[in-house]
Coordinates of C-alpha atoms and ligand atoms in Angstrom, one line a residue:
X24 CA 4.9 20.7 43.3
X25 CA 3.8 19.8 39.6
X26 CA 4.9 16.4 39.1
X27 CA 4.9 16.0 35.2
X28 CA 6.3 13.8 32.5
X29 CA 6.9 15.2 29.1
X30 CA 6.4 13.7 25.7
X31 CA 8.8 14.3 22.6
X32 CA 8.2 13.6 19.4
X33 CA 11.4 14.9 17.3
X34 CA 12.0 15.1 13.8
X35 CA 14.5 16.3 11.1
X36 CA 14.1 20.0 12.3
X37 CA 11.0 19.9 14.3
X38 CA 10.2 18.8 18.0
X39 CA 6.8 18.3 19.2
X40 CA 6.5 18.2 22.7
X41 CA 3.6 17.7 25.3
X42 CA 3.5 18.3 29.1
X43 CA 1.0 15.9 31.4
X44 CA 0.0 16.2 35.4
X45 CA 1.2 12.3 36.9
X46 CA -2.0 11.8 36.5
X47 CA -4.6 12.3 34.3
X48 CA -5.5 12.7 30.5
X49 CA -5.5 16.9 29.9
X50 CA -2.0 17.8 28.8
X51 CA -1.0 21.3 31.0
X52 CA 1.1 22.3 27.6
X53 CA 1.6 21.4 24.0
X54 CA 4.3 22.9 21.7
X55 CA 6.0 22.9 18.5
X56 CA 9.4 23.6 17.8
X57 CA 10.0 23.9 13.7
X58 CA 12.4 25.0 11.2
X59 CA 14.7 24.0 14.4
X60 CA 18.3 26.1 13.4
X61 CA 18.7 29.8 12.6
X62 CA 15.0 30.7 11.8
X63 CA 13.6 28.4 14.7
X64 CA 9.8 29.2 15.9
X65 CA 8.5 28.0 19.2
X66 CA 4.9 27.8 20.2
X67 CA 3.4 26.7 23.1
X68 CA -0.1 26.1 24.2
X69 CA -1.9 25.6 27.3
X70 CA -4.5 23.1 28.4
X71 CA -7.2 24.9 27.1
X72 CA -5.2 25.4 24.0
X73 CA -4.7 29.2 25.0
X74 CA -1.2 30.4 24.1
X75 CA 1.2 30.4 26.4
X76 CA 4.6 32.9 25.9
X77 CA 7.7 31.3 25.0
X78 CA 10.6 32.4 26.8
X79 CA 13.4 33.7 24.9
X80 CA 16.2 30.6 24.4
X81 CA 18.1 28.8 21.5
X82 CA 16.3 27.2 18.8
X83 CA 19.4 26.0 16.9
X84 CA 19.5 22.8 17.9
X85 CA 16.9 20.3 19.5
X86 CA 18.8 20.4 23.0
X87 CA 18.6 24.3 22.8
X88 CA 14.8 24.0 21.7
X89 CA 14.0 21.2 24.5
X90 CA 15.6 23.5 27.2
X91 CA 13.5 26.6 25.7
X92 CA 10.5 24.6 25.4
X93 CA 10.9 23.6 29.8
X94 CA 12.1 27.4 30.7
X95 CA 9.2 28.6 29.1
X96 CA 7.0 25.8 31.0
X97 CA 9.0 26.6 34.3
X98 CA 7.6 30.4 33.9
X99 CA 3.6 28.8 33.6
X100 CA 4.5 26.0 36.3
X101 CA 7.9 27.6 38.7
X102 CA 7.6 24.3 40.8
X103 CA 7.6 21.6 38.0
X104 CA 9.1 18.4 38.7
X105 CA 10.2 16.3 35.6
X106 CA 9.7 12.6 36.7
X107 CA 10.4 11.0 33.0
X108 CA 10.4 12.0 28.9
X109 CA 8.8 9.7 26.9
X110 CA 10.2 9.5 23.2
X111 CA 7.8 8.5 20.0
X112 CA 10.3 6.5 18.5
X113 CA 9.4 5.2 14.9
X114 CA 11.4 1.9 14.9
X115 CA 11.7 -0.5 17.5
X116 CA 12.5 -3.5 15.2
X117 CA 11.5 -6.9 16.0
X118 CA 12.9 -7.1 19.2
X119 CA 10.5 -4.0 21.0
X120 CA 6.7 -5.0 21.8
X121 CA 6.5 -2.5 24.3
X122 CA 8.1 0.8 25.5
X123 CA 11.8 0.5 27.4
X124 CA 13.5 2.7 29.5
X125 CA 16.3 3.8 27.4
X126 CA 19.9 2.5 28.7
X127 CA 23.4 3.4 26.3
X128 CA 23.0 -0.5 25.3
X129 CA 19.6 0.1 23.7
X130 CA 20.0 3.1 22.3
X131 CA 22.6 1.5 20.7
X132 CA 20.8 -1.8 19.8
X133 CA 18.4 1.0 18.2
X134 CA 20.6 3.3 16.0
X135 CA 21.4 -0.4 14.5
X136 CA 17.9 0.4 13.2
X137 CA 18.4 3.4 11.6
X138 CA 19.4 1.5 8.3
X139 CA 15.2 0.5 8.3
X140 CA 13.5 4.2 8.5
X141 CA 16.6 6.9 7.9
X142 CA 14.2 9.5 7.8
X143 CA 13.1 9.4 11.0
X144 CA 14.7 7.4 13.4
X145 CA 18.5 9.2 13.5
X146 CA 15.8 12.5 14.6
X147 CA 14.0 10.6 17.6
X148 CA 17.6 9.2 18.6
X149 CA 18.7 13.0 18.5
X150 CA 15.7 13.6 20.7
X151 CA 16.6 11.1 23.6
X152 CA 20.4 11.9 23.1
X153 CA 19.8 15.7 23.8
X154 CA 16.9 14.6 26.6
X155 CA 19.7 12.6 28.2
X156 CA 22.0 15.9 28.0
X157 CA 19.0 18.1 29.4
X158 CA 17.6 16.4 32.1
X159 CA 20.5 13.6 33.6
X160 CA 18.8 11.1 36.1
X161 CA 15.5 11.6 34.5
X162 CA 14.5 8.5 32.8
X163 CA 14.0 8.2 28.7
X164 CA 11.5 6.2 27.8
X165 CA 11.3 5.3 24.2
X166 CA 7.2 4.5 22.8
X167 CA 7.7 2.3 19.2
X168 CA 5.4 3.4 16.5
X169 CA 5.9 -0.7 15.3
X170 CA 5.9 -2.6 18.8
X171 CA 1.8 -2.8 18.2
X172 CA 2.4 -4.7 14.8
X173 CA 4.7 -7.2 16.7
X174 CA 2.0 -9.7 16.7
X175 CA 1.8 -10.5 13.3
X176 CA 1.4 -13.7 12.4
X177 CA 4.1 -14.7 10.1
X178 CA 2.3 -14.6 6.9
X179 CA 1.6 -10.9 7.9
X180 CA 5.6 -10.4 8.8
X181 CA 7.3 -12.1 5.6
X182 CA 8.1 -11.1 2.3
X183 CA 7.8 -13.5 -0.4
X184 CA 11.8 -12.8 -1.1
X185 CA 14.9 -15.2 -0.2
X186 CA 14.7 -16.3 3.5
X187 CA 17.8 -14.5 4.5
X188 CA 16.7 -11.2 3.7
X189 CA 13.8 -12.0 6.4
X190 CA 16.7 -13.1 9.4
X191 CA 18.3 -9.9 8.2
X192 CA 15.3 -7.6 10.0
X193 CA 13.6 -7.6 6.1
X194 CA 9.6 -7.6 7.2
X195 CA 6.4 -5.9 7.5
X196 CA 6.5 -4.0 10.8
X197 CA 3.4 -1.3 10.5
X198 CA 3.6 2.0 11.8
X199 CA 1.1 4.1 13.8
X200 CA 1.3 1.5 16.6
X201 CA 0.3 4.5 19.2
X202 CA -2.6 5.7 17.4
X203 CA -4.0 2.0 17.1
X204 CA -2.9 1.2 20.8
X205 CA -5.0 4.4 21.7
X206 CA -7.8 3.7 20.0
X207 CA -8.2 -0.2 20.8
X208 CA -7.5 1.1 24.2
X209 CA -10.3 4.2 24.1
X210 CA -12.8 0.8 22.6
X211 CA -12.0 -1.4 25.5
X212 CA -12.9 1.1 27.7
X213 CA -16.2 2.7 26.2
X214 CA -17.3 -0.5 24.1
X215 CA -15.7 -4.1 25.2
X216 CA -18.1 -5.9 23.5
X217 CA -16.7 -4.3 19.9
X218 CA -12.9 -4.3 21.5
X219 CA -13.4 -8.4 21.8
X220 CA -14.2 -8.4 18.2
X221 CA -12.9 -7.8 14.6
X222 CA -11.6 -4.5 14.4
X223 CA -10.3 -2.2 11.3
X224 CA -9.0 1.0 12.4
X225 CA -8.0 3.6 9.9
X226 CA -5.5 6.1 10.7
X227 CA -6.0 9.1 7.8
X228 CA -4.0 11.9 8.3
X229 CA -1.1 13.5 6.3
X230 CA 0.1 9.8 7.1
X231 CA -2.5 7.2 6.7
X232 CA -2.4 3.2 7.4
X233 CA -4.8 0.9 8.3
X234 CA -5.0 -2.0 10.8
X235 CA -6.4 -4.9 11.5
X236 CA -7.4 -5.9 15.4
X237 CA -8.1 -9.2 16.8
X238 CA -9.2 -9.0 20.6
X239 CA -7.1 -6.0 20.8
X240 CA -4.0 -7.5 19.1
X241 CA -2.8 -6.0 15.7
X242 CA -3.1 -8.7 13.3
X243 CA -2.4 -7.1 9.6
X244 CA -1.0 -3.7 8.8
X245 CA -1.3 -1.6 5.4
X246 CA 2.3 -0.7 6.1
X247 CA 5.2 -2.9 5.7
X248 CA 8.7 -2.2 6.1
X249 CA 8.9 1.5 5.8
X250 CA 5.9 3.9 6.1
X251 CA 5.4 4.2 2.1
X252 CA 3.6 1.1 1.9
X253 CA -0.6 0.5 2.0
X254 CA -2.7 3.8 1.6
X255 CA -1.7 7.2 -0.4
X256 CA -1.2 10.0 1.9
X257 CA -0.2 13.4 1.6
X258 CA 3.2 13.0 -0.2
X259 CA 4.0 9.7 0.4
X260 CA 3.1 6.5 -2.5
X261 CA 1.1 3.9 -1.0
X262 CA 1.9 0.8 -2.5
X263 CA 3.5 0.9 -5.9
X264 CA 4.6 -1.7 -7.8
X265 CA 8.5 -2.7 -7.3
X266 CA 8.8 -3.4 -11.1
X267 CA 8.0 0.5 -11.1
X268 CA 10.9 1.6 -9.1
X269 CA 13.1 -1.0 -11.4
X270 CA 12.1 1.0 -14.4
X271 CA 13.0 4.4 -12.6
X272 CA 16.6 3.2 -11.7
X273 CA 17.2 1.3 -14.9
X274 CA 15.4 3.2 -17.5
X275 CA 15.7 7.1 -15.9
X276 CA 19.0 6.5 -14.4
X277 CA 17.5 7.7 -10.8
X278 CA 19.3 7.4 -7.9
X279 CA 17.9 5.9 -4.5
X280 CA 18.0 9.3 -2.9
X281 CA 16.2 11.0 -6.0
X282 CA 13.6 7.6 -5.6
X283 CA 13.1 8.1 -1.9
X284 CA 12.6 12.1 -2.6
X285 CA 9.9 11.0 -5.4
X286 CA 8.2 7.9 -2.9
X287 CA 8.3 10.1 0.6
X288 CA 7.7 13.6 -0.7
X289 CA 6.3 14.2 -4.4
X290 CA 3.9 11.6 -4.5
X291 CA 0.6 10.8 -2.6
X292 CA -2.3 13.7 -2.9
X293 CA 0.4 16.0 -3.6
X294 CA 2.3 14.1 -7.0
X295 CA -1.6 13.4 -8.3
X296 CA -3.3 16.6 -7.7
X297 CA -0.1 18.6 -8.4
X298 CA -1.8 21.1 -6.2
X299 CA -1.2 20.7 -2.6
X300 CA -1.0 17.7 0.6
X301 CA -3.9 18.7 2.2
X302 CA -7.3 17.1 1.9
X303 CA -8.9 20.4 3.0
X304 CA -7.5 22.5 -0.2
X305 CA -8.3 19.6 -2.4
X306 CA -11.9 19.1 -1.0
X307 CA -11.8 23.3 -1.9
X308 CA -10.3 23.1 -5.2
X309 CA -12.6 21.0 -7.4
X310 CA -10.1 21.0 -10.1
X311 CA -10.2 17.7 -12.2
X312 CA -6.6 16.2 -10.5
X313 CA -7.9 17.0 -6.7
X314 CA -11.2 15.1 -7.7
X315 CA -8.6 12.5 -8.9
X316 CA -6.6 12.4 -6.0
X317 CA -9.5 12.2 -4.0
X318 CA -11.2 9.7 -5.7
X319 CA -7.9 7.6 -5.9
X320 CA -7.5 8.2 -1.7
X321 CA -11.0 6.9 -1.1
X322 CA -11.1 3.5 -3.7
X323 CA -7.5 2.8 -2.0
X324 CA -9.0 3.2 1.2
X325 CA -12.1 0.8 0.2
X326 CA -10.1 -1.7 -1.0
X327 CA -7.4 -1.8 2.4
X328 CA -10.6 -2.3 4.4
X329 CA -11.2 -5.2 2.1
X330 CA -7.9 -6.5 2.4
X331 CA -8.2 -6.3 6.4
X332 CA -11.5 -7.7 6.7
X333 CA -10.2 -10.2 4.9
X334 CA -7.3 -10.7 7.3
X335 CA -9.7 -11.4 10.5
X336 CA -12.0 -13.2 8.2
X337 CA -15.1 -10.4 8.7
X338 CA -15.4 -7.0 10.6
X339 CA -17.6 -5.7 13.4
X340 CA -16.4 -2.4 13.8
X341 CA -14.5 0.0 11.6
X342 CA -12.9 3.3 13.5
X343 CA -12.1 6.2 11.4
X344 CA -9.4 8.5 13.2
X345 CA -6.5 10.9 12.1
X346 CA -7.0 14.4 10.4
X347 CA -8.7 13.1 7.7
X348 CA -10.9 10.5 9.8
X349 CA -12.1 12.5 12.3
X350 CA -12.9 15.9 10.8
X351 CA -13.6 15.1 6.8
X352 CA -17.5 13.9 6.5
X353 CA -17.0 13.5 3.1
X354 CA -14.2 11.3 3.1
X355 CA -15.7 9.2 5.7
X356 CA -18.6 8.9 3.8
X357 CA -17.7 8.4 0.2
X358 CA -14.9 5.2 1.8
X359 CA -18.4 3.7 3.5
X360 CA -20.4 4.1 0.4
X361 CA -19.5 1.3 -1.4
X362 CA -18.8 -1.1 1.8
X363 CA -22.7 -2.1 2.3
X364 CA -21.6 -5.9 1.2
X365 CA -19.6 -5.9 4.8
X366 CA -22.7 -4.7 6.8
X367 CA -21.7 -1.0 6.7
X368 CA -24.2 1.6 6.1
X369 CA -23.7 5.3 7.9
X370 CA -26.1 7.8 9.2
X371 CA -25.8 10.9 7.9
X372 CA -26.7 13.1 10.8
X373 CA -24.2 10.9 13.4
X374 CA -21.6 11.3 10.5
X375 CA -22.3 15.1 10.2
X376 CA -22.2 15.5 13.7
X377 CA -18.3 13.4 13.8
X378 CA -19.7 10.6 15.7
X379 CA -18.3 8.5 18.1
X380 CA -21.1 6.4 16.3
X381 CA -21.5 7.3 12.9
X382 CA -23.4 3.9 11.7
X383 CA -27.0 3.3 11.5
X384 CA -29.0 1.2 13.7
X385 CA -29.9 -1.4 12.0
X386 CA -26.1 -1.8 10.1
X387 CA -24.1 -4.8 10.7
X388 CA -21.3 -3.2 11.2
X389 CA -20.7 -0.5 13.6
X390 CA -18.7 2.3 12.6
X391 CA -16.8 4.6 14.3
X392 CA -15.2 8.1 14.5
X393 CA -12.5 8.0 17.8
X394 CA -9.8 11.0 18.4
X395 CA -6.9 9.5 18.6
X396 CA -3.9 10.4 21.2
X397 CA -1.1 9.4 20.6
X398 CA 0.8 12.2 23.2
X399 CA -1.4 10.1 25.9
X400 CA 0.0 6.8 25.0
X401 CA 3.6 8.0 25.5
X402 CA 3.0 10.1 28.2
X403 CA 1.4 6.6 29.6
X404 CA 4.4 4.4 29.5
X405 CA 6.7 7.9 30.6
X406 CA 4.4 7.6 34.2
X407 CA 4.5 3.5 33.9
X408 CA 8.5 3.9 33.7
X409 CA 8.2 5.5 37.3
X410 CA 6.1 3.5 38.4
X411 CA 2.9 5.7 38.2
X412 CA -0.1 3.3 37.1
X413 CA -3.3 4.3 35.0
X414 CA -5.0 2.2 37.7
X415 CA -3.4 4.3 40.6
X416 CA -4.1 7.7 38.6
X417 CA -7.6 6.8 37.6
Ligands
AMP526 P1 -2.9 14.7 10.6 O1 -1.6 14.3 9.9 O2 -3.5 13.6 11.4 O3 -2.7 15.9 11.4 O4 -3.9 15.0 9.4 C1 -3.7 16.0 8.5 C2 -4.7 15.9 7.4 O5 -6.0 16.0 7.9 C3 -4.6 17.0 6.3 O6 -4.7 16.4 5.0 C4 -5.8 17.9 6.6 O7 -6.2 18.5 5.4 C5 -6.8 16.9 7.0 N1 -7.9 17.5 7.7 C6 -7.9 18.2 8.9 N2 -9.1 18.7 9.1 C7 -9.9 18.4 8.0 C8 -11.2 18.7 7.7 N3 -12.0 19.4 8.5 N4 -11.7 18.2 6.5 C9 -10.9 17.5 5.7 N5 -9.6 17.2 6.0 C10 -9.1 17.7 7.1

């Protein structure tokens, strides 16, 4: 029998979904629902990232595309067991530091958070809703992209705005909690002696953030309250000034849905390049805006490490992971250029070559380059929800 927990990761009309062994780190399948409805497309992986077939099902809704997604993994494994799903939920508000198996109390204590991140979290409750449908008995077990962040000190958590706004759920929670958990995780194991310390991970993909790590314990976050906030990414702001989005409503009449459109999908690499998301077409391009946009992505980046070294009061090891991090030299480079004040200096060969080390012997500072995973942190707490341990698995 193939005992197996599977990971979902749902989104407006997309599913993402993995399939691990009880025990292990290789995934036996990946796949990716998108343009879920009429047009749907399905593809599926194997562990070798060879392409498995789909089977023929209905990709109009996520339930139909979940139940596609197992029958065509029941075809590659006939005996599969499903022991648990594990959800990548974005919010878990303040009162989730860790994953929960999902009851009809807590999902409803978590569409109360829907209000905080409306573009993602109504998808991932759609997820453990038609889960729950699919597979009765099988436990849900929702993975918060904040509960790493929940241990913030306050000055980290607040807003400098009236009190009650603060008791109302108005704070900085960060986001990629499973990428950082992953990677502090991945340091622990391979290098304690830099897990114990004063960590800044950056997270650059189409989403980026940074975070600050204390002894394995998130500290500071680039993002606040919503994803938009800290770094540019691919079409989302970064920080903006509010006095910016005052001008928009008061002086161009824009609506919060026509703001949210501009902050979430016109703006990042995208709104300065005018060209495209994607760091590897503006690497290509060499137009004047992609050299801006890159440009403004790497000083932005310089000056979060900054601001997060400065949070845990010095650094002794930057990690570089995400899309960007881990494949993009150039990036990589051009952020640690100007970072030689705060002991880091790269080699050029260990950064061609993607690391894990990238930094030079004699630097103060060691840097980085870590894979991240987030599928294995979620497929982690799926088996911990049955009661399958790392330490028995190992
Ligand atoms: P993610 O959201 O983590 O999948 O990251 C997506 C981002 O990583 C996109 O901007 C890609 O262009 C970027 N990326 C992936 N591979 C490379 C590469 N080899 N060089 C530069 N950027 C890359």
């Amino acid at each position: 029998m193939t005992r197996a927990v599977l990971t979902l990761n749902a989104g407006s009309s997309s599913l993402k979904v993995a399939l691990f062994p009880a025990q292990g780190d290789r995934s036996l399948a990946t796949g990716q629902a998108d343009a879920i409805g009429p047009e749907g497309t399905l593809k599926l992986k194997g562990p070798f990232g060879q392409p498995l077939e789909a089977a023929p099902g209905d990709l109009g809704s996520h339930g139909g595309a979940m139940r596609t997604v197992i029958d065509s993994l029941r075809v590659e494994y006939p005996d599969l067991a499903l022991l648990s799903v594990g959800h990548r939920v974005v919010h878990g508000g303040d009162a989730f530091a860790a994953p929960v198996t999902v009851t009809p109390d807590i999902l409803t204590t978590l569409e109360k958070l829907s209000p905080f991140a409306p573009l993602h979290q109504p998808h991932n409750l759609a997820g453990i809703r038609a889960a729950t449908e699919a597979y009765p008995g099988v436990p849900q077990v929702a993975c918060f992209d904040t509960a790493f962040h929940r241990s913030h000190p306050w000055v980290n958590d607040a807003f400098a705005l009236p009190r009650a706004l603060y008791d109302e759920g108005v704070r900085r929670y960060g986001f990629h909690g499973l990428s950082y958990d992953y990677v502090s995780g991945e340091l622990a194991r391979t290098a304690p002696h830099l897990a114990a310390g004063r960590l800044v991970v950056a997270h650059l993909g189409n989403g980026a953030s940074m975070c600050a790590i204390q002894n394995g314990r998130s500290i500071a976050s680039t993002m606040g309250f919503s994803a938009l906030d800290g770094l540019p990414m691919g079409t989302r702001s970064g920080q903006v000034d509010p006095g910016v989005l005052l001008y928009l409503m008061d002086q161009k009449g824009m609506t919060a849905a026509q703001i949210s459109d501009l902050l979430y999908r016109q703006s990042g690499l995208l709104g300065l390049s005018g060209l495209s998301n994607d760091m590897r077409t503006l690497e290509a391009a060499g137009t004047p805006e992609a050299t801006q946009a890159i440009d403004y992505f790497v000083f932005r980046c310089q000056r979060e490490v900054g601001a997060m070294a400065a949070a845990l009061g010095g650094i002794d090891a930057l990690v570089f992971c995400g899309g960007i991090g881990e494949n993009s030299r150039m990036i990589r480079a051009r952020i640690c250029e100007r970072l030689g004040w705060m002991g880091i200096e790269i080699d050029h060969a260990l950064n061609a070559a993607n690391g894990p080390v990238i930094s030079s012997d004699l630097a103060r500072t060691t840097v980085m380059v870590l894979p991240t995973n987030e599928e294995l942190v979620i497929a982690r707490a799926a088996r911990a929800a049955v009661g399958i341990s790392e330490r028995t698995a190992a």
